[in-house]
Amino acid sequence: MKILTANRLTDGEAVWFSTDHRWAETIDHSEIASDKAGEERLEAIGHAGLANNEVVDVNLIDVQLVDGEIRPTRLREQIRAAGPTNRNDLGKQARPAVSRAA
Amino acid sequence: MYRYDEFDHDFVKARVAEFTDQVERRLAGEITEDQFRPLRLMNGVYLQLHAYMLRVAIPYGTLNSRQLRMLAHIARKYDKGYGHFTTRQNIQYNWPALSDMPAILADLASVEMHAIQTSGNCIRNVTADHFAAAAADEVADPRPYAEILRQWSSVHPEFSYLPRKFKIAVTGAERDRAAIQVHDIGLHLKKNAAGELGFAVYVGGGQGRTPMIAKKIRDFLPEEDLLSYTTAILRVYNLNGRRDNKYKARIKILVHETGVEELTRQVEAEWEALKDGELKLPEADVRAIEAYFAPPALVARPEGDEAVKTARLDSRSFGEWLDQNVLTHKNPDYAAVTISLKGIGEVPGDATDSQMEAVADIAEKYGFDELRVSHEQNLILPHVARADLKAVYDALVEIDLATANSNLISDIIACPGLDYCALANARSIPVAQQISLRFASLERQRDIGELKLKISGCINACGHHHVGHIGILGVEKKGAELYQVTLGGSGDEHTSIGEIVGRGFGPEEITDAIETVVDTYLRIRNDRTEKFIDAYRRVGAAPFKEALYGSEAKAA
Ligand code: SF4
């Protein structure tokens, strides 16, 4: 299973391509590719995002579903999705739960 | 202190205008990321895990209070209220928006600061002993020479696209506090028998994937030949350094592959043609730049001795801080103070906006407006009257920056690691925090004595782990973090590269492993005066291996 991630051009914010077809600031509602065709589709979206200068550093990353929640396989991506592990007050983890769910 | 001249002003202003235009064009989609990346890197802007990162140059780590206040202002206005001081004597911001970069750089320029040459394959920020102009053991202030090198190397047309980045460090004392032997060029400023100033020149040191100790290629280079000789070295490197393989492109590889004798011959031959040319430093120019760095007029404050004595009796913690964080100054009425950015359990090198402002106030009130950033990620007040030490200490207590741990095991160097850095394999900060907490007791730390512990989150070695008495290198193994321990490294005048002690440790094991190493040292040392590094050099790795791996070590 893979999802598409990048950083937003204007401010560098880590973003993920979501099921409602936008670059979301949290990982929760990312569009998941479960086969080659899905991956290719996401890759094309990534290229387009780069080409139209919305995002930079576009990558497909491996994820798993843990209790229905999307969890990146690599620690690096877990940290991108949450924020620095030594500062819970920074990054996505610092957001109020409501906005994270939204 | 050195003030930018007209040329610097105009140059920095022009560069801000140029980069502002480039950012605007990028945001408008007129240039692509591939086109923009090298431009932003030339201006110190990286892309990390969570956001962009801006690295601001602090030449040879020297700052005044106005500049530190501006760094605080930037942290507050454009970032998340803190900055990270690095082993390059620079500061990094972890969260700035690209769209704010022009405003940040304009703010920096207003206090004569910038982010030029903090990235890219050019000559980077020249570093120097953070106790320059203060330390009692210094022959002369190394910073005028660092400044001459800075001026010469700024947008140097011949040396802006080197095979790889290039780092120069200068020390002015026998005791090397600038780690010159692990730099591309290390300069040791000294006097010859006739009392003239010159440099011992070291070339080809470095850390990273292939750590190497620099080779001394000249025992005494006269002061006036500084630029011609440096140019000769850079020319030989620029011409012959490997551009085919990023990992073999540093000058250390060239020195290694060419051999030091042949390389010296090439440098000397190149220098022959240069030394009597326009690069010869006119005596008057050197003295003029030196005048910029003249120490403040230190008025006699003989009451300091008595004041310190009384205050020490009053407060044990003040006494501990005096013992650990205060260095003997050239002037007996004064002292140099280390402000530890290594509070127990805190992030090494981080300071909040309000801490920076408070430190700026202290520097202004008690420190002749002078500040330094050390490559060990602390701040320094180079000139404080001993009579004012208690007041400085009290002010530091107020802002939680009075930890009395300079040179002790909790004075850890740690790079940002996987919590921020896009190149990282493992986290550094939480490891530093855990170790700091484990050894929180100051009494225990003082019993252990001088111990330099350094942590890097990948083989790039920004955390200088190769030269830590104890070094920790984070690697990724089968998707998990693993920490390799090296022992016996040192980054001073007796530079050595630490040796890997054995298999690595997981995040849950590493603190215990470090404690085992420390306990082993305590067991084997001759007495309290034998430091960790000396004990290690006496007995070697065997007892440490035995303690860490037991029978496993014997079998190996
Ligand atoms: S050593 Fe590696 S992980 Fe640490 S800051 Fe340097 S590049 Fe990043």
Tab-separated table of N, CA and C in Angstrom, chain B residues 356-412:
chain	number	residue	atom	x	y	z
B	356	MET	N	17.268	34.023	23.991
B	356	MET	CA	18.241	34.776	23.179
B	356	MET	C	18.208	36.252	23.555
B	357	GLU	N	17.023	36.779	23.743
B	357	GLU	CA	16.914	38.201	24.104
B	357	GLU	C	17.540	38.464	25.467
B	358	ALA	N	17.282	37.561	26.405
B	358	ALA	CA	17.840	37.755	27.747
B	358	ALA	C	19.365	37.663	27.712
B	359	VAL	N	19.887	36.718	26.927
B	359	VAL	CA	21.349	36.597	26.803
B	359	VAL	C	21.920	37.868	26.163
B	360	ALA	N	21.209	38.417	25.184
B	360	ALA	CA	21.656	39.673	24.560
B	360	ALA	C	21.715	40.784	25.611
B	361	ASP	N	20.712	40.832	26.486
B	361	ASP	CA	20.714	41.837	27.561
B	361	ASP	C	21.926	41.653	28.471
B	362	ILE	N	22.186	40.394	28.835
B	362	ILE	CA	23.320	40.113	29.723
B	362	ILE	C	24.628	40.543	29.056
B	363	ALA	N	24.753	40.217	27.772
B	363	ALA	CA	25.985	40.570	27.043
B	363	ALA	C	26.167	42.080	27.017
B	364	GLU	N	25.062	42.770	26.863
B	364	GLU	CA	25.139	44.221	26.781
B	364	GLU	C	25.503	44.810	28.141
B	365	LYS	N	24.891	44.246	29.163
B	365	LYS	CA	25.085	44.814	30.497
B	365	LYS	C	26.442	44.441	31.098
B	366	TYR	N	26.840	43.189	30.912
B	366	TYR	CA	28.036	42.710	31.611
B	366	TYR	C	29.153	42.241	30.682
B	367	GLY	N	28.873	42.143	29.402
B	367	GLY	CA	29.843	41.469	28.541
B	367	GLY	C	30.369	42.298	27.385
B	368	PHE	N	30.361	43.624	27.526
B	368	PHE	CA	30.903	44.495	26.473
B	368	PHE	C	30.257	44.214	25.124
B	369	ASP	N	29.035	43.744	25.176
B	369	ASP	CA	28.262	43.523	23.965
B	369	ASP	C	28.847	42.441	23.048
B	370	GLU	N	29.665	41.567	23.607
B	370	GLU	CA	30.264	40.520	22.764
B	370	GLU	C	29.748	39.138	23.122
B	371	LEU	N	29.497	38.368	22.085
B	371	LEU	CA	28.981	37.007	22.237
B	371	LEU	C	29.643	36.095	21.223
B	372	ARG	N	29.694	34.841	21.558
B	372	ARG	CA	30.195	33.855	20.590
B	372	ARG	C	29.266	32.644	20.597
B	373	VAL	N	29.275	31.947	19.459
B	373	VAL	CA	28.634	30.643	19.381
B	373	VAL	C	29.769	29.636	19.288
B	374	SER	N	29.755	28.618	20.128
B	374	SER	CA	30.833	27.639	20.065
B	374	SER	C	30.421	26.476	19.166
B	375	HIS	N	31.409	25.789	18.605
B	375	HIS	CA	31.061	24.641	17.765
B	375	HIS	C	30.508	23.512	18.629
B	376	GLU	N	30.634	23.666	19.941
B	376	GLU	CA	30.024	22.678	20.837
B	376	GLU	C	28.586	23.051	21.168
B	377	GLN	N	28.029	23.971	20.419
B	377	GLN	CA	26.619	24.359	20.518
B	377	GLN	C	26.271	25.055	21.821
B	378	ASN	N	27.206	25.841	22.338
B	378	ASN	CA	26.912	26.684	23.482
B	378	ASN	C	27.129	28.140	23.084
B	379	LEU	N	26.706	29.050	23.971
B	379	LEU	CA	26.991	30.466	23.764
B	379	LEU	C	28.087	30.873	24.739
B	380	ILE	N	28.855	31.877	24.349
B	380	ILE	CA	29.994	32.299	25.149
B	380	ILE	C	29.917	33.809	25.381
B	381	LEU	N	30.201	34.222	26.615
B	381	LEU	CA	30.444	35.637	26.906
B	381	LEU	C	31.950	35.742	27.097
B	382	PRO	N	32.672	36.279	26.110
B	382	PRO	CA	34.136	36.194	26.189
B	382	PRO	C	34.767	37.096	27.252
B	383	HIS	N	34.114	38.208	27.563
B	383	HIS	CA	34.743	39.123	28.532
B	383	HIS	C	33.750	39.532	29.610
B	384	VAL	N	33.866	38.936	30.779
B	384	VAL	CA	33.010	39.325	31.904
B	384	VAL	C	33.916	39.615	33.099
B	385	ALA	N	33.717	40.757	33.742
B	385	ALA	CA	34.515	41.061	34.935
B	385	ALA	C	34.184	40.024	36.006
B	386	ARG	N	35.207	39.534	36.684
B	386	ARG	CA	34.956	38.530	37.718
B	386	ARG	C	34.014	39.082	38.781
B	387	ALA	N	34.087	40.373	38.959
B	387	ALA	CA	33.203	41.008	39.940
B	387	ALA	C	31.732	40.911	39.527
B	388	ASP	N	31.477	40.679	38.237
B	388	ASP	CA	30.096	40.586	37.755
B	388	ASP	C	29.622	39.143	37.554
B	389	LEU	N	30.475	38.191	37.858
B	389	LEU	CA	30.115	36.799	37.549
B	389	LEU	C	28.846	36.364	38.276
B	390	LYS	N	28.699	36.790	39.521
B	390	LYS	CA	27.522	36.359	40.273
B	390	LYS	C	26.250	36.940	39.646
B	391	ALA	N	26.331	38.186	39.243
B	391	ALA	CA	25.165	38.816	38.612
B	391	ALA	C	24.817	38.105	37.303
B	392	VAL	N	25.849	37.743	36.539
B	392	VAL	CA	25.614	37.026	35.286
B	392	VAL	C	24.982	35.663	35.581
B	393	TYR	N	25.541	34.990	36.583
B	393	TYR	CA	25.010	33.677	36.954
B	393	TYR	C	23.538	33.788	37.345
B	394	ASP	N	23.225	34.753	38.196
B	394	ASP	CA	21.832	34.923	38.641
B	394	ASP	C	20.906	35.191	37.453
B	395	ALA	N	21.378	36.001	36.523
B	395	ALA	CA	20.553	36.303	35.347
B	395	ALA	C	20.348	35.051	34.487
B	396	LEU	N	21.378	34.196	34.438
B	396	LEU	CA	21.251	32.955	33.650
B	396	LEU	C	20.320	31.957	34.337
B	397	VAL	N	20.341	31.947	35.659
B	397	VAL	CA	19.430	31.071	36.406
B	397	VAL	C	17.992	31.422	36.040
B	398	GLU	N	17.717	32.718	35.969
B	398	GLU	CA	16.365	33.207	35.627
B	398	GLU	C	15.835	32.599	34.337
B	399	ILE	N	16.722	32.385	33.372
B	399	ILE	CA	16.271	31.898	32.055
B	399	ILE	C	16.675	30.437	31.825
B	400	ASP	N	16.963	29.734	32.906
B	400	ASP	CA	17.279	28.299	32.808
B	400	ASP	C	18.505	28.001	31.959
B	401	LEU	N	19.474	28.897	31.965
B	401	LEU	CA	20.679	28.637	31.177
B	401	LEU	C	21.932	28.622	32.054
B	402	ALA	N	21.779	28.178	33.283
B	402	ALA	CA	22.931	28.189	34.187
B	402	ALA	C	23.424	26.779	34.502
B	403	THR	N	23.119	25.820	33.646
B	403	THR	CA	23.560	24.450	33.905
B	403	THR	C	25.088	24.388	33.921
B	404	ALA	N	25.626	23.855	35.013
B	404	ALA	CA	27.082	23.888	35.222
B	404	ALA	C	27.726	22.631	34.655
B	405	ASN	N	27.574	22.415	33.348
B	405	ASN	CA	28.023	21.132	32.800
B	405	ASN	C	28.996	21.250	31.633
B	406	SER	N	29.624	22.399	31.455
B	406	SER	CA	30.544	22.554	30.335
B	406	SER	C	31.632	21.471	30.389
B	407	ASN	N	31.825	20.792	29.279
B	407	ASN	CA	32.824	19.715	29.136
B	407	ASN	C	32.491	18.436	29.899
B	408	LEU	N	31.323	18.376	30.510
B	408	LEU	CA	30.930	17.138	31.196
B	408	LEU	C	30.058	16.292	30.263
B	409	ILE	N	29.683	15.113	30.753
B	409	ILE	CA	29.025	14.155	29.858
B	409	ILE	C	27.684	14.652	29.317
B	410	SER	N	27.014	15.544	30.045
B	410	SER	CA	25.729	16.034	29.527
B	410	SER	C	25.894	17.239	28.589
B	411	ASP	N	27.127	17.695	28.397
B	411	ASP	CA	27.395	18.781	27.436
B	411	ASP	C	27.533	18.139	26.050
B	412	ILE	N	26.447	17.551	25.607
B	412	ILE	CA	26.475	16.686	24.422
B	412	ILE	C	26.311	17.505	23.139
